[in-house]
mmCIF file of C-alpha atoms and ligand atoms in Angstrom:
data_model
loop_
_atom_site.group_PDB
_atom_site.id
_atom_site.type_symbol
_atom_site.label_atom_id
_atom_site.label_comp_id
_atom_site.label_asym_id
_atom_site.label_seq_id
_atom_site.Cartn_x
_atom_site.Cartn_y
_atom_site.Cartn_z
ATOM 1 C CA MET A 1 97.645 74.302 100.426
ATOM 2 C CA GLY A 2 99.967 71.646 101.758
ATOM 3 C CA LEU A 3 98.862 68.861 99.340
ATOM 4 C CA PRO A 4 100.090 70.304 95.990
ATOM 5 C CA ASN A 5 103.673 70.584 97.376
ATOM 6 C CA PRO A 6 106.966 69.956 95.493
ATOM 7 C CA GLY A 7 107.620 66.687 97.093
ATOM 8 C CA ILE A 8 109.402 65.400 100.240
ATOM 9 C CA ASP A 9 112.894 65.783 98.693
ATOM 10 C CA LEU A 10 112.634 69.502 98.191
ATOM 11 C CA PHE A 11 111.668 69.844 101.963
ATOM 12 C CA ALA A 12 115.333 69.135 102.851
ATOM 13 C CA GLU A 13 116.283 72.779 102.176
ATOM 14 C CA GLU A 14 113.240 74.399 103.870
ATOM 15 C CA MET A 15 113.566 72.159 107.001
ATOM 16 C CA ALA A 16 117.282 72.973 107.280
ATOM 17 C CA VAL A 17 116.224 76.583 107.713
ATOM 18 C CA ALA A 18 113.118 75.951 109.869
ATOM 19 C CA VAL A 19 114.564 73.799 112.468
ATOM 20 C CA ARG A 20 117.139 76.562 113.220
ATOM 21 C CA ALA A 21 114.149 78.628 114.466
ATOM 22 C CA GLY A 22 112.721 76.057 116.808
ATOM 23 C CA PRO A 23 110.946 72.706 116.970
ATOM 24 C CA VAL A 24 109.137 71.780 113.682
ATOM 25 C CA ILE A 25 106.198 69.358 113.469
ATOM 26 C CA GLY A 26 106.412 67.879 109.910
ATOM 27 C CA SER A 27 103.216 67.059 108.271
ATOM 28 C CA VAL A 28 103.073 64.316 105.700
ATOM 29 C CA PHE A 29 100.319 62.620 103.695
ATOM 30 C CA GLY A 30 100.343 59.339 101.676
ATOM 31 C CA SER A 31 97.972 56.898 100.099
ATOM 32 C CA ASN A 32 98.941 53.891 102.168
ATOM 33 C CA ALA A 33 100.880 52.858 105.352
ATOM 34 C CA LYS A 34 104.227 52.230 103.406
ATOM 35 C CA GLU A 35 104.142 55.670 101.738
ATOM 36 C CA PHE A 36 103.321 57.411 105.221
ATOM 37 C CA ALA A 37 106.128 55.523 106.819
ATOM 38 C CA GLU A 38 108.706 56.434 104.241
ATOM 39 C CA LEU A 39 107.739 60.162 104.282
ATOM 40 C CA ALA A 40 107.703 60.311 108.025
ATOM 41 C CA ALA A 41 111.275 58.834 108.163
ATOM 42 C CA LYS A 42 112.459 61.417 105.802
ATOM 43 C CA MET A 43 110.779 64.240 107.965
ATOM 44 C CA GLU A 44 112.687 62.707 110.946
ATOM 45 C CA ASP A 45 115.957 62.782 108.962
ATOM 46 C CA TYR A 46 115.399 66.454 108.247
ATOM 47 C CA GLY A 47 115.155 67.203 111.992
ATOM 48 C CA ALA A 48 111.478 67.241 112.672
ATOM 49 C CA SER A 49 110.663 67.042 116.415
ATOM 50 C CA ALA A 50 107.434 65.095 115.692
ATOM 51 C CA VAL A 51 105.568 64.027 112.555
ATOM 52 C CA GLU A 52 101.871 64.656 111.940
ATOM 53 C CA LEU A 53 99.934 62.374 109.620
ATOM 54 C CA ASN A 54 97.355 63.954 107.602
ATOM 55 C CA LEU A 55 94.581 61.368 107.716
ATOM 56 C CA SER A 56 91.949 63.941 107.141
ATOM 57 C CA CYS A 57 92.086 66.103 104.028
ATOM 58 C CA PRO A 58 88.502 66.024 102.766
ATOM 59 C CA HIS A 59 89.074 66.696 98.940
ATOM 60 C CA ALA A 60 91.837 64.445 97.777
ATOM 61 C CA GLU A 61 90.759 61.392 96.065
ATOM 62 C CA GLY A 62 92.589 58.306 97.580
ATOM 63 C CA TYR A 63 94.227 60.280 100.325
ATOM 64 C CA GLY A 64 93.331 62.101 103.523
ATOM 65 C CA ALA A 65 89.731 61.489 104.775
ATOM 66 C CA GLU A 66 89.148 58.861 102.255
ATOM 67 C CA ILE A 67 91.512 56.637 104.116
ATOM 68 C CA GLY A 68 91.380 58.335 107.520
ATOM 69 C CA SER A 69 87.683 57.754 108.174
ATOM 70 C CA ASP A 70 88.175 54.061 108.569
ATOM 71 C CA PRO A 71 89.501 53.199 112.202
ATOM 72 C CA LYS A 72 91.275 50.089 110.809
ATOM 73 C CA ASN A 73 93.310 52.185 108.279
ATOM 74 C CA VAL A 74 94.024 54.914 110.988
ATOM 75 C CA ARG A 75 95.487 52.263 113.284
ATOM 76 C CA SER A 76 97.503 50.558 110.707
ATOM 77 C CA ILE A 77 99.007 53.703 109.289
ATOM 78 C CA VAL A 78 99.875 55.125 112.713
ATOM 79 C CA SER A 79 101.347 51.706 113.772
ATOM 80 C CA ALA A 80 103.576 51.456 110.593
ATOM 81 C CA VAL A 81 104.761 55.002 111.069
ATOM 82 C CA SER A 82 105.336 54.549 114.836
ATOM 83 C CA SER A 83 107.618 51.593 114.154
ATOM 84 C CA SER A 84 109.570 53.541 111.392
ATOM 85 C CA VAL A 85 110.477 56.651 113.433
ATOM 86 C CA ASP A 86 111.704 57.640 116.887
ATOM 87 C CA VAL A 87 110.029 60.886 117.029
ATOM 88 C CA PRO A 88 106.478 61.236 118.397
ATOM 89 C CA VAL A 89 103.742 60.489 115.938
ATOM 90 C CA TRP A 90 100.604 62.810 115.807
ATOM 91 C CA ALA A 91 97.443 61.700 113.952
ATOM 92 C CA LYS A 92 95.334 64.577 112.414
ATOM 93 C CA LEU A 93 91.780 63.420 112.292
ATOM 94 C CA THR A 94 88.695 64.191 110.188
ATOM 95 C CA PRO A 95 85.533 65.646 111.483
ATOM 96 C CA ASN A 96 83.749 64.135 108.443
ATOM 97 C CA THR A 97 82.805 61.025 110.512
ATOM 98 C CA SER A 98 80.019 59.847 112.814
ATOM 99 C CA SER A 99 82.484 59.173 115.639
ATOM 100 C CA ILE A 100 85.794 61.121 115.797
ATOM 101 C CA SER A 101 86.381 59.386 119.291
ATOM 102 C CA GLU A 102 86.541 56.012 117.346
ATOM 103 C CA LEU A 103 89.186 57.420 115.066
ATOM 104 C CA GLY A 104 91.086 58.808 118.072
ATOM 105 C CA ARG A 105 91.038 55.415 119.770
ATOM 106 C CA ALA A 106 92.332 53.741 116.734
ATOM 107 C CA ALA A 107 95.208 56.297 116.455
ATOM 108 C CA GLU A 108 96.024 55.789 120.200
ATOM 109 C CA ASP A 109 95.954 52.031 119.873
ATOM 110 C CA GLY A 110 98.323 52.348 116.705
ATOM 111 C CA GLY A 111 100.885 54.222 118.980
ATOM 112 C CA ALA A 112 100.051 57.967 118.371
ATOM 113 C CA GLU A 113 101.448 60.214 121.069
ATOM 114 C CA ALA A 114 98.728 62.993 120.279
ATOM 115 C CA VAL A 115 95.769 63.525 118.062
ATOM 116 C CA VAL A 116 95.048 66.715 116.188
ATOM 117 C CA ALA A 117 91.469 67.753 115.676
ATOM 118 C CA ILE A 118 90.013 69.044 113.237
ATOM 119 C CA ASN A 119 90.885 69.093 109.589
ATOM 120 C CA THR A 120 88.331 70.938 107.441
ATOM 121 C CA LEU A 121 84.801 70.031 106.794
ATOM 122 C CA LYS A 122 83.932 68.675 103.320
ATOM 123 C CA ALA A 123 81.896 71.421 101.746
ATOM 124 C CA ILE A 124 80.543 72.601 98.364
ATOM 125 C CA VAL A 125 79.720 76.158 96.998
ATOM 126 C CA ILE A 126 77.500 76.500 93.918
ATOM 127 C CA SER A 127 77.581 79.491 91.566
ATOM 128 C CA ALA A 128 73.813 80.212 90.866
ATOM 129 C CA GLU A 129 74.715 82.058 87.625
ATOM 130 C CA LEU A 130 77.152 79.380 86.279
ATOM 131 C CA ARG A 131 74.894 76.584 87.648
ATOM 132 C CA LYS A 132 77.870 74.652 88.730
ATOM 133 C CA PRO A 133 80.202 74.356 91.711
ATOM 134 C CA VAL A 134 82.870 77.178 91.981
ATOM 135 C CA LEU A 135 85.826 74.690 92.544
ATOM 136 C CA SER A 136 86.791 72.629 89.594
ATOM 137 C CA ASN A 137 87.365 69.830 92.216
ATOM 138 C CA ARG A 138 83.699 70.297 93.146
ATOM 139 C CA PHE A 139 84.429 69.607 96.865
ATOM 140 C CA GLY A 140 86.682 71.685 99.059
ATOM 141 C CA GLY A 141 87.280 72.093 102.821
ATOM 142 C CA LEU A 142 85.530 74.577 105.088
ATOM 143 C CA SER A 143 87.879 76.292 107.631
ATOM 144 C CA GLY A 144 87.823 79.431 109.765
ATOM 145 C CA PRO A 145 85.340 80.816 112.437
ATOM 146 C CA ALA A 146 82.384 78.714 111.086
ATOM 147 C CA VAL A 147 84.056 75.463 112.019
ATOM 148 C CA LYS A 148 85.048 76.343 115.655
ATOM 149 C CA PRO A 149 82.052 74.805 117.446
ATOM 150 C CA VAL A 150 82.619 71.657 115.496
ATOM 151 C CA GLY A 151 86.364 71.631 116.360
ATOM 152 C CA ILE A 152 85.710 72.315 120.016
ATOM 153 C CA ARG A 153 83.054 69.573 120.147
ATOM 154 C CA ALA A 154 85.631 67.143 118.579
ATOM 155 C CA VAL A 155 88.209 68.059 121.116
ATOM 156 C CA TYR A 156 85.675 67.736 123.934
ATOM 157 C CA ASP A 157 84.771 64.115 122.687
ATOM 158 C CA LEU A 158 88.379 63.243 122.238
ATOM 159 C CA ARG A 159 89.637 64.388 125.550
ATOM 160 C CA GLY A 160 86.887 62.196 127.119
ATOM 161 C CA ALA A 161 87.846 59.104 125.081
ATOM 162 C CA LEU A 162 91.633 59.145 125.035
ATOM 163 C CA SER A 163 94.650 59.223 127.431
ATOM 164 C CA ILE A 164 96.958 60.965 124.968
ATOM 165 C CA PRO A 165 96.977 64.754 124.527
ATOM 166 C CA VAL A 166 94.618 66.409 121.999
ATOM 167 C CA VAL A 167 95.769 69.303 119.914
ATOM 168 C CA GLY A 168 92.917 71.593 118.837
ATOM 169 C CA VAL A 169 92.629 73.415 115.513
ATOM 170 C CA GLY A 170 89.682 75.021 113.724
ATOM 171 C CA GLY A 171 88.683 78.651 113.628
ATOM 172 C CA ILE A 172 91.188 79.944 116.159
ATOM 173 C CA SER A 173 91.952 83.532 115.454
ATOM 174 C CA ASP A 174 92.236 85.160 118.819
ATOM 175 C CA TRP A 175 92.985 84.271 122.521
ATOM 176 C CA ARG A 176 89.473 83.607 123.368
ATOM 177 C CA ASP A 177 89.136 80.929 120.680
ATOM 178 C CA ALA A 178 92.351 79.334 121.998
ATOM 179 C CA ALA A 179 91.138 79.407 125.632
ATOM 180 C CA GLU A 180 87.810 77.745 124.677
ATOM 181 C CA TYR A 181 89.799 74.904 122.940
ATOM 182 C CA ILE A 182 92.057 74.488 125.967
ATOM 183 C CA LEU A 183 89.009 74.483 128.428
ATOM 184 C CA ALA A 184 87.441 71.902 126.219
ATOM 185 C CA GLY A 185 90.496 69.613 126.580
ATOM 186 C CA ALA A 186 93.213 70.833 124.060
ATOM 187 C CA SER A 187 96.744 70.642 125.456
ATOM 188 C CA ALA A 188 98.032 72.725 122.511
ATOM 189 C CA PHE A 189 96.423 74.534 119.601
ATOM 190 C CA GLN A 190 97.112 75.327 116.031
ATOM 191 C CA VAL A 191 96.308 78.245 113.866
ATOM 192 C CA GLY A 192 95.502 77.951 110.050
ATOM 193 C CA SER A 193 93.237 80.181 108.306
ATOM 194 C CA ALA A 194 93.842 83.215 110.640
ATOM 195 C CA VAL A 195 97.496 83.121 109.514
ATOM 196 C CA GLY A 196 96.096 83.948 106.048
ATOM 197 C CA THR A 197 93.545 86.660 107.212
ATOM 198 C CA ARG A 198 95.698 88.347 109.941
ATOM 199 C CA GLY A 199 99.268 87.333 109.098
ATOM 200 C CA PRO A 200 102.046 85.671 111.265
ATOM 201 C CA LYS A 201 101.593 88.265 113.938
ATOM 202 C CA VAL A 202 98.524 86.439 115.022
ATOM 203 C CA PHE A 203 100.662 83.975 117.063
ATOM 204 C CA GLY A 204 102.055 86.705 119.288
ATOM 205 C CA GLU A 205 98.702 88.311 119.708
ATOM 206 C CA ILE A 206 96.948 85.018 120.665
ATOM 207 C CA ASN A 207 99.719 84.177 123.263
ATOM 208 C CA ARG A 208 99.743 87.621 124.808
ATOM 209 C CA GLY A 209 96.030 87.588 125.120
ATOM 210 C CA LEU A 210 96.053 84.133 126.548
ATOM 211 C CA GLU A 211 98.712 85.034 129.058
ATOM 212 C CA MET A 212 96.601 87.951 130.329
ATOM 213 C CA PHE A 213 93.451 85.729 130.525
ATOM 214 C CA MET A 214 95.414 83.104 132.468
ATOM 215 C CA SER A 215 96.878 85.654 134.939
ATOM 216 C CA ASP A 216 93.460 87.363 135.531
ATOM 217 C CA HIS A 217 91.980 83.864 136.230
ATOM 218 C CA GLY A 218 94.802 82.522 138.367
ATOM 219 C CA TYR A 219 96.064 79.849 135.911
ATOM 220 C CA GLY A 220 99.701 79.182 136.351
ATOM 221 C CA SER A 221 100.039 77.050 133.429
ATOM 222 C CA VAL A 222 98.088 75.834 130.329
ATOM 223 C CA ALA A 223 98.059 72.291 131.939
ATOM 224 C CA GLU A 224 95.945 73.740 134.719
ATOM 225 C CA MET A 225 93.286 74.936 132.177
ATOM 226 C CA VAL A 226 93.124 71.807 130.002
ATOM 227 C CA GLY A 227 89.593 70.360 130.089
ATOM 228 C CA VAL A 228 88.308 72.519 132.912
ATOM 229 C CA ALA A 229 85.054 73.038 131.076
ATOM 230 C CA ARG A 230 84.432 69.232 131.184
ATOM 231 C CA GLU A 231 84.273 69.177 134.936
HETATM 232 C C1 LIG B 1 94.153 76.655 102.402
HETATM 233 C C2 LIG B 1 94.300 75.526 103.286
HETATM 234 C C3 LIG B 1 95.174 74.499 103.148
HETATM 235 C C4 LIG B 1 95.346 73.426 104.065
HETATM 236 N N1 LIG B 1 96.208 72.472 103.843
HETATM 237 C C5 LIG B 1 96.294 71.489 104.783
HETATM 238 C C6 LIG B 1 97.286 70.461 104.637
HETATM 239 O O1 LIG B 1 98.045 70.466 103.659
HETATM 240 N N2 LIG B 1 97.375 69.408 105.545
HETATM 241 C C7 LIG B 1 96.573 69.387 106.739
HETATM 242 O O2 LIG B 1 96.678 68.485 107.361
HETATM 243 N N3 LIG B 1 95.573 70.376 106.825
HETATM 244 C C8 LIG B 1 95.415 71.262 105.961
HETATM 245 N N4 LIG B 1 94.552 72.399 106.194
HETATM 246 C C9 LIG B 1 93.687 72.265 107.296
HETATM 247 C C10 LIG B 1 94.124 73.282 108.410
HETATM 248 O O3 LIG B 1 95.462 72.814 108.776
HETATM 249 C C11 LIG B 1 93.219 73.121 109.552
HETATM 250 O O4 LIG B 1 93.121 71.882 110.106
HETATM 251 C C12 LIG B 1 91.766 73.680 109.296
HETATM 252 O O5 LIG B 1 91.818 74.696 108.150
HETATM 253 C C13 LIG B 1 91.106 74.260 110.416
HETATM 254 O O6 LIG B 1 91.816 75.230 111.098
HETATM 255 P P1 LIG B 1 91.597 76.870 110.696
HETATM 256 O O7 LIG B 1 90.128 77.125 110.931
HETATM 257 O O8 LIG B 1 92.501 77.513 111.790
HETATM 258 O O9 LIG B 1 92.104 77.037 109.238
HETATM 259 C C14 LIG B 1 94.443 73.488 105.185
HETATM 260 C C15 LIG B 1 93.486 74.453 105.405
HETATM 261 C C16 LIG B 1 93.444 75.495 104.456
HETATM 262 C C17 LIG B 1 92.337 76.562 104.742
#
């Protein structure tokens, strides 16, 4: 998990290695606008090409979705960060809301250069034998194949509501999943759980499959595919 991390200062070392391999999007989370702005500025100092604000983790009290499901908070946090860094600011949104488009509009108004959707769905698993939740935290975040249709719907809605790019994430484990997100309106995509189940080779496999699909269907670039299923 990203949240129980050793703290921003220890990222200096890891980022120094990571940025040599290619552009890095630095993800940060805080409990208020000031914390987000300070952390984002450090990520920028470490060489991040963009910062992604985690406004959406469903199981951390006082963080994530607890603050990111209120459009006013989203706008003020994104705006505070945008005026503290020069790199693009991406807002990662929660699906645990009645209108993800409203959150997206708040992020766009606050100066976000992209939105990322979705984070995990707030969920709970009960052990029948133990008669209690299996997680000591009670709630957790549901990810993987089960959330893909929810993620695609979120991307579809956001693409219709915003002018900034939408980055799709949720249940992508092969090229077909990625293609579905792009056709729904995602300009780029991320892979989470499938890195755990399939390992880092998943990225190359998805990209190679997507390239074959694009050449079979006459797409010269991802941009030509974005949102085609909306037309
Ligand atoms: C074990 C685990 C840890 C995660 N940690 C973070 C995190 O620290 N910050 C964040 O923004 N999202 C976090 N996520 C959410 C993922 O980045 C992603 O939005 C979500 O899992 C849906 O994508 P997937 O189905 O490809 O995993 C985490 C997800 C999982 C499963």
